[in-house]
Short mmCIF file of C-alpha atoms and ligand atoms in Angstrom, two decimals:
data_model
loop_
_atom_site.label_atom_id
_atom_site.label_comp_id
_atom_site.label_asym_id
_atom_site.label_seq_id
_atom_site.Cartn_x
_atom_site.Cartn_y
_atom_site.Cartn_z
CA MET A 1 -2.86 -9.00 -21.82
CA ARG A 2 0.37 -8.18 -22.59
CA ILE A 3 3.81 -8.99 -21.12
CA VAL A 4 6.79 -7.87 -20.79
CA LEU A 5 9.95 -9.11 -19.06
CA SER A 6 12.89 -7.49 -18.02
CA ASP A 7 15.69 -8.32 -16.67
CA THR A 8 15.77 -5.91 -13.49
CA TYR A 9 13.87 -3.27 -11.87
CA ARG A 10 15.61 -1.07 -13.73
CA ASP A 11 15.06 -2.87 -16.74
CA MET A 12 11.34 -2.59 -15.95
CA SER A 13 11.13 1.17 -14.79
CA ARG A 14 12.82 2.35 -18.46
CA ARG A 15 10.44 0.41 -20.34
CA ALA A 16 7.21 1.80 -18.25
CA ALA A 17 8.35 4.55 -18.55
CA TYR A 18 8.97 4.37 -22.60
CA ILE A 19 5.36 3.71 -22.71
CA VAL A 20 4.44 6.02 -20.71
CA ALA A 21 6.48 8.29 -22.63
CA SER A 22 4.60 7.76 -26.10
CA GLN A 23 0.86 8.24 -24.01
CA ILE A 24 2.63 12.29 -23.59
CA ILE A 25 3.69 12.49 -27.55
CA LEU A 26 1.49 11.12 -29.14
CA ASN A 27 -1.32 13.31 -26.97
CA PRO A 28 0.05 16.06 -25.13
CA ARG A 29 -3.71 16.26 -22.76
CA SER A 30 -3.54 12.70 -21.47
CA VAL A 31 -4.75 12.16 -17.77
CA LEU A 32 -2.89 9.79 -16.23
CA GLY A 33 -3.61 7.62 -13.50
CA LEU A 34 -0.71 7.70 -10.57
CA ALA A 35 0.29 4.65 -8.58
CA THR A 36 2.85 5.29 -5.02
CA GLY A 37 4.28 3.12 -3.14
CA ASP A 38 8.67 2.03 -4.40
CA THR A 39 8.14 -0.06 -7.92
CA PRO A 40 7.36 3.86 -9.32
CA LEU A 41 10.43 4.64 -8.69
CA GLY A 42 12.14 4.17 -10.97
CA LEU A 43 9.70 5.16 -13.78
CA TYR A 44 8.85 8.41 -12.42
CA ARG A 45 13.30 9.05 -12.09
CA MET A 46 12.94 8.66 -15.73
CA LEU A 47 10.50 10.03 -17.10
CA ILE A 48 12.24 13.08 -14.91
CA SER A 49 14.23 12.57 -17.17
CA MET A 50 12.74 12.50 -20.08
CA TYR A 51 11.56 15.84 -18.89
CA TRP A 52 14.78 17.98 -18.14
CA ALA A 53 16.23 16.62 -21.88
CA GLY A 54 13.70 18.22 -23.68
CA ASP A 55 11.09 14.80 -24.40
CA LEU A 56 8.48 15.59 -22.36
CA ASP A 57 6.18 17.87 -21.62
CA PHE A 58 3.52 18.19 -19.01
CA SER A 59 1.67 21.56 -19.30
CA GLY A 60 -0.69 19.84 -20.72
CA ILE A 61 -1.26 17.03 -18.74
CA THR A 62 -4.31 15.91 -15.71
CA THR A 63 -3.23 13.13 -12.99
CA PHE A 64 -5.49 10.88 -10.83
CA ASN A 65 -4.06 9.27 -8.04
CA LEU A 66 -5.22 5.70 -6.93
CA ASP A 67 -5.36 6.66 -3.18
CA GLU A 68 -3.72 8.18 -0.20
CA TYR A 69 -4.24 7.93 3.39
CA HIS A 70 -7.15 8.06 5.74
CA GLY A 71 -5.38 10.47 8.27
CA LEU A 72 -3.22 11.93 6.43
CA SER A 73 -2.41 15.35 5.85
CA GLU A 74 -0.87 16.74 2.79
CA GLU A 75 2.00 17.84 4.05
CA SER A 76 2.82 14.45 6.54
CA PRO A 77 5.76 13.22 4.98
CA TYR A 78 4.57 9.46 5.42
CA SER A 79 1.42 11.40 2.90
CA TYR A 80 1.22 10.17 -0.55
CA HIS A 81 0.64 13.76 -1.45
CA PHE A 82 4.21 14.39 0.29
CA TYR A 83 5.50 10.88 -2.22
CA MET A 84 4.22 12.41 -4.82
CA LYS A 85 5.57 15.45 -4.72
CA GLN A 86 8.98 15.34 -3.75
CA ASN A 87 9.44 12.34 -6.46
CA PHE A 88 7.30 13.43 -9.28
CA PHE A 89 5.35 16.86 -9.52
CA GLN A 90 8.00 18.93 -7.76
CA HIS A 91 10.85 18.05 -11.13
CA ILE A 92 8.18 17.85 -14.21
CA ASN A 93 6.40 21.13 -15.80
CA MET A 94 3.03 20.05 -13.17
CA LYS A 95 0.78 22.67 -11.44
CA GLU A 96 -1.22 21.88 -8.45
CA GLU A 97 -3.65 22.09 -10.27
CA GLN A 98 -3.33 19.18 -12.93
CA TRP A 99 -2.74 16.98 -10.34
CA HIS A 100 -5.46 15.26 -7.45
CA ILE A 101 -5.41 13.05 -4.91
CA PRO A 102 -8.22 11.77 -2.89
CA ARG A 103 -7.90 14.38 0.57
CA GLY A 104 -7.30 12.01 3.18
CA THR A 105 -7.82 14.85 6.36
CA THR A 106 -11.22 15.31 4.53
CA GLU A 107 -13.96 15.46 6.92
CA ASN A 108 -16.27 14.11 4.29
CA VAL A 109 -15.52 10.74 3.06
CA GLU A 110 -17.72 10.20 0.59
CA GLU A 111 -18.38 13.25 -0.55
CA GLU A 112 -14.52 13.40 -1.31
CA CYS A 113 -14.96 9.82 -2.42
CA ARG A 114 -17.84 11.82 -5.10
CA LEU A 115 -16.28 15.05 -5.97
CA TYR A 116 -13.32 12.28 -6.76
CA ASP A 117 -15.17 9.66 -9.38
CA ARG A 118 -16.96 12.63 -11.27
CA ALA A 119 -13.68 14.91 -10.68
CA ILE A 120 -11.77 12.51 -13.38
CA GLU A 121 -15.04 11.41 -15.50
CA ASN A 122 -14.97 15.73 -15.97
CA ALA A 123 -11.98 15.27 -16.42
CA GLY A 124 -13.13 13.15 -19.83
CA GLY A 125 -11.05 9.69 -18.00
CA ILE A 126 -8.15 7.82 -17.31
CA ASP A 127 -6.21 7.36 -20.60
CA LEU A 128 -4.21 5.67 -18.84
CA GLN A 129 -3.76 3.90 -15.83
CA ILE A 130 -0.07 3.32 -13.44
CA LEU A 131 -0.37 -0.04 -11.39
CA GLY A 132 2.29 -1.51 -8.95
CA LEU A 133 0.75 -4.69 -6.77
CA GLY A 134 0.30 -5.61 -3.24
CA VAL A 135 2.44 -9.00 -2.29
CA ASP A 136 -2.39 -10.28 -0.85
CA GLY A 137 -2.83 -8.52 -4.59
CA HIS A 138 -4.09 -5.65 -3.82
CA ILE A 139 -4.33 -3.02 -6.57
CA GLY A 140 -4.83 0.41 -5.09
CA PHE A 141 -5.73 0.42 -1.59
CA ASN A 142 -8.13 -2.62 -2.50
CA GLU A 143 -7.76 -5.14 -0.59
CA PRO A 144 -9.32 -8.87 -0.53
CA ASP A 145 -12.71 -8.74 0.18
CA GLU A 146 -16.04 -10.48 -1.60
CA LYS A 147 -17.10 -8.10 -4.02
CA PHE A 148 -15.42 -6.21 -6.34
CA GLU A 149 -15.66 -2.74 -4.73
CA GLY A 150 -17.31 0.31 -7.16
CA GLY A 151 -16.07 4.29 -7.30
CA THR A 152 -13.28 5.80 -5.15
CA HIS A 153 -14.14 4.41 -1.55
CA LEU A 154 -13.04 4.00 1.96
CA VAL A 155 -10.78 0.53 3.05
CA GLU A 156 -9.81 0.13 5.85
CA LEU A 157 -5.81 -1.78 5.65
CA GLN A 158 -5.67 -5.64 6.13
CA GLU A 159 -3.01 -7.02 8.87
CA SER A 160 -0.32 -7.52 5.45
CA THR A 161 -0.28 -4.37 4.09
CA ILE A 162 0.13 -2.20 6.86
CA ARG A 163 3.30 -4.40 7.54
CA ALA A 164 4.56 -4.33 3.83
CA ASN A 165 4.02 -0.69 3.58
CA ALA A 166 5.21 -0.05 7.26
CA ARG A 167 8.93 0.66 5.98
CA PHE A 168 7.90 3.96 5.31
CA PHE A 169 6.85 5.13 8.81
CA PRO A 170 8.81 5.07 12.00
CA SER A 171 6.68 2.27 12.99
CA LEU A 172 4.26 -0.18 12.70
CA GLU A 173 1.42 1.80 14.90
CA GLU A 174 2.55 5.12 13.17
CA VAL A 175 0.89 3.33 10.38
CA PRO A 176 -2.96 4.90 9.66
CA ARG A 177 -5.58 2.14 9.63
CA PHE A 178 -8.05 3.20 6.40
CA ALA A 179 -6.99 5.07 3.19
CA LEU A 180 -8.70 6.56 0.44
CA SER A 181 -8.68 4.43 -2.49
CA MET A 182 -10.01 4.44 -6.61
CA GLY A 183 -12.19 1.22 -7.01
CA ILE A 184 -12.14 -1.44 -9.40
CA LYS A 185 -13.99 0.04 -11.16
CA THR A 186 -12.46 3.37 -11.38
CA ILE A 187 -9.22 2.07 -12.92
CA MET A 188 -11.23 -0.71 -15.23
CA LYS A 189 -12.94 2.11 -17.58
CA ALA A 190 -9.39 3.43 -17.87
CA LYS A 191 -8.90 3.42 -21.39
CA LYS A 192 -5.55 1.78 -20.37
CA ILE A 193 -3.25 -0.13 -17.62
CA LEU A 194 -0.04 -0.38 -17.14
CA LEU A 195 0.79 -2.68 -14.29
CA LEU A 196 4.39 -3.27 -12.88
CA ALA A 197 5.79 -5.43 -10.96
CA SER A 198 9.02 -6.66 -9.59
CA GLY A 199 10.69 -9.26 -6.81
CA ALA A 200 10.16 -12.35 -5.71
CA SER A 201 7.81 -11.28 -3.09
CA LYS A 202 5.47 -10.43 -6.46
CA ALA A 203 5.38 -13.92 -7.95
CA GLY A 204 2.91 -15.88 -6.13
CA ALA A 205 0.25 -12.27 -7.02
CA ILE A 206 1.56 -12.14 -10.16
CA TYR A 207 0.22 -15.78 -10.83
CA GLU A 208 -2.31 -15.94 -9.10
CA ALA A 209 -3.99 -12.83 -10.88
CA LEU A 210 -2.72 -12.97 -14.33
CA ARG A 211 -3.51 -16.46 -13.58
CA GLY A 212 -6.02 -17.41 -11.22
CA GLU A 213 -10.01 -17.18 -10.81
CA VAL A 214 -11.10 -13.81 -11.74
CA ILE A 215 -12.31 -13.61 -7.73
CA PRO A 216 -12.85 -10.20 -5.64
CA GLU A 217 -10.25 -12.32 -2.75
CA LEU A 218 -7.27 -11.51 -5.38
CA PRO A 219 -8.68 -7.97 -7.28
CA ALA A 220 -5.62 -7.58 -9.34
CA SER A 221 -7.26 -10.99 -11.73
CA ILE A 222 -9.79 -8.58 -12.67
CA LEU A 223 -7.11 -6.61 -14.64
CA GLN A 224 -7.99 -10.17 -17.15
CA LEU A 225 -10.39 -9.16 -17.58
CA HIS A 226 -9.71 -6.12 -19.38
CA PRO A 227 -8.90 -4.56 -22.95
CA ASP A 228 -5.92 -3.25 -22.95
CA VAL A 229 -3.89 -4.18 -20.11
CA THR A 230 0.43 -4.04 -20.38
CA CYS A 231 2.00 -6.13 -17.79
CA ILE A 232 6.14 -5.33 -17.05
CA LEU A 233 7.95 -8.05 -14.91
CA ASP A 234 11.28 -8.52 -13.36
CA LYS A 235 12.64 -11.56 -13.56
CA GLY A 236 12.11 -11.93 -9.46
CA ALA A 237 8.00 -10.66 -10.01
CA ALA A 238 7.81 -13.09 -13.05
CA SER A 239 9.40 -16.64 -11.15
CA ARG A 240 6.31 -17.91 -10.76
CA MET A 241 5.03 -18.24 -14.00
CA GLU A 242 8.10 -18.87 -14.44
CA ALA A 243 8.61 -22.18 -12.78
CA ALA A 244 4.98 -22.94 -13.76
CA GLY A 245 6.40 -22.75 -17.95
CA ASP A 246 3.43 -20.65 -18.43
CA ASP A 247 2.82 -19.79 -22.03
CA LEU A 248 2.02 -16.23 -21.67
CA LEU A 249 5.29 -15.60 -21.21
CA PRO A 250 7.35 -15.01 -24.51
CA LYS A 251 9.12 -17.36 -25.21
CA LYS A 252 12.88 -17.60 -24.35
CA TYR A 253 11.49 -17.59 -20.59
CA THR A 254 9.95 -20.62 -20.80
CA SER A 255 12.18 -22.88 -23.56
C1 GLP B 301 0.06 0.55 -1.66
C2 GLP B 301 -0.11 1.12 -2.55
C3 GLP B 301 -0.64 0.29 -3.62
C4 GLP B 301 1.41 -0.21 -4.18
C5 GLP B 301 1.79 -1.37 -3.57
C6 GLP B 301 2.36 -2.20 -3.90
O1 GLP B 301 0.27 -0.25 -0.72
N1 GLP B 301 -1.63 1.57 -2.14
O2 GLP B 301 -0.58 1.09 -4.97
O3 GLP B 301 0.83 -0.84 -5.64
O4 GLP B 301 1.41 -0.78 -2.23
O5 GLP B 301 3.83 -0.82 -3.55
P1 GLP B 301 5.53 -1.32 -3.68
O6 GLP B 301 5.08 -0.97 -5.28
O7 GLP B 301 6.34 -0.92 -2.44
O8 GLP B 301 5.33 -3.19 -3.83
#
């Protein structure tokens, strides 16, 4: 696990963009795993700028998103389909057939999940998976549980996640209670993982994920077992580790 510290959200996004850009430049046919939420927005903006500057070409890239709300159509402005088009896909040279997001309105959830995992396998697996982090330590929509979930599956969202994500909806009542999410196994199969966390609200989850026990009650803790994780934190997200003088942090932050 590599930890990179950034002073600001913008700096975190810029460093993340360099890592994703290198992946695309070194392998123009890369398969990327993408995340939603506020955290990766700065990263997407920087990748778009690099594309407009002529430095990145997405024409050979395939993407798979982590998750989608159950019951929301692709047109819903609250869906992750809408988010991805609005914040990323419509600004770069990617055609619709290149990106994949679980369909929230599917009538057969099990089949949708099975086909999603198969599509990832058929694409050769994920080369670089981008992850954000929930305040309860969830990744994708893999909520704290008694066991680590395997493949893509239907998840019942925790009250804390519903509350945290309510800011994207007109009211708390309109936040869907279920979602389709890549499972922990799907995420762990990615060749490389880039975990981003910003703000003090994530400091506790980051500390537990990187330093706590590997337990399904803190889903992101499984990342300790992945051989190639880069974690970029801004000051807020690193604050708990910093306070503990953690030796995983680069020296200038702990001395
Ligand atoms: C949602 C998404 C996650 C994301 C998390 C954190 O629950 N399913 O993939 O990492 O929110 O979101 P934010 O980056 O807005 O804090």
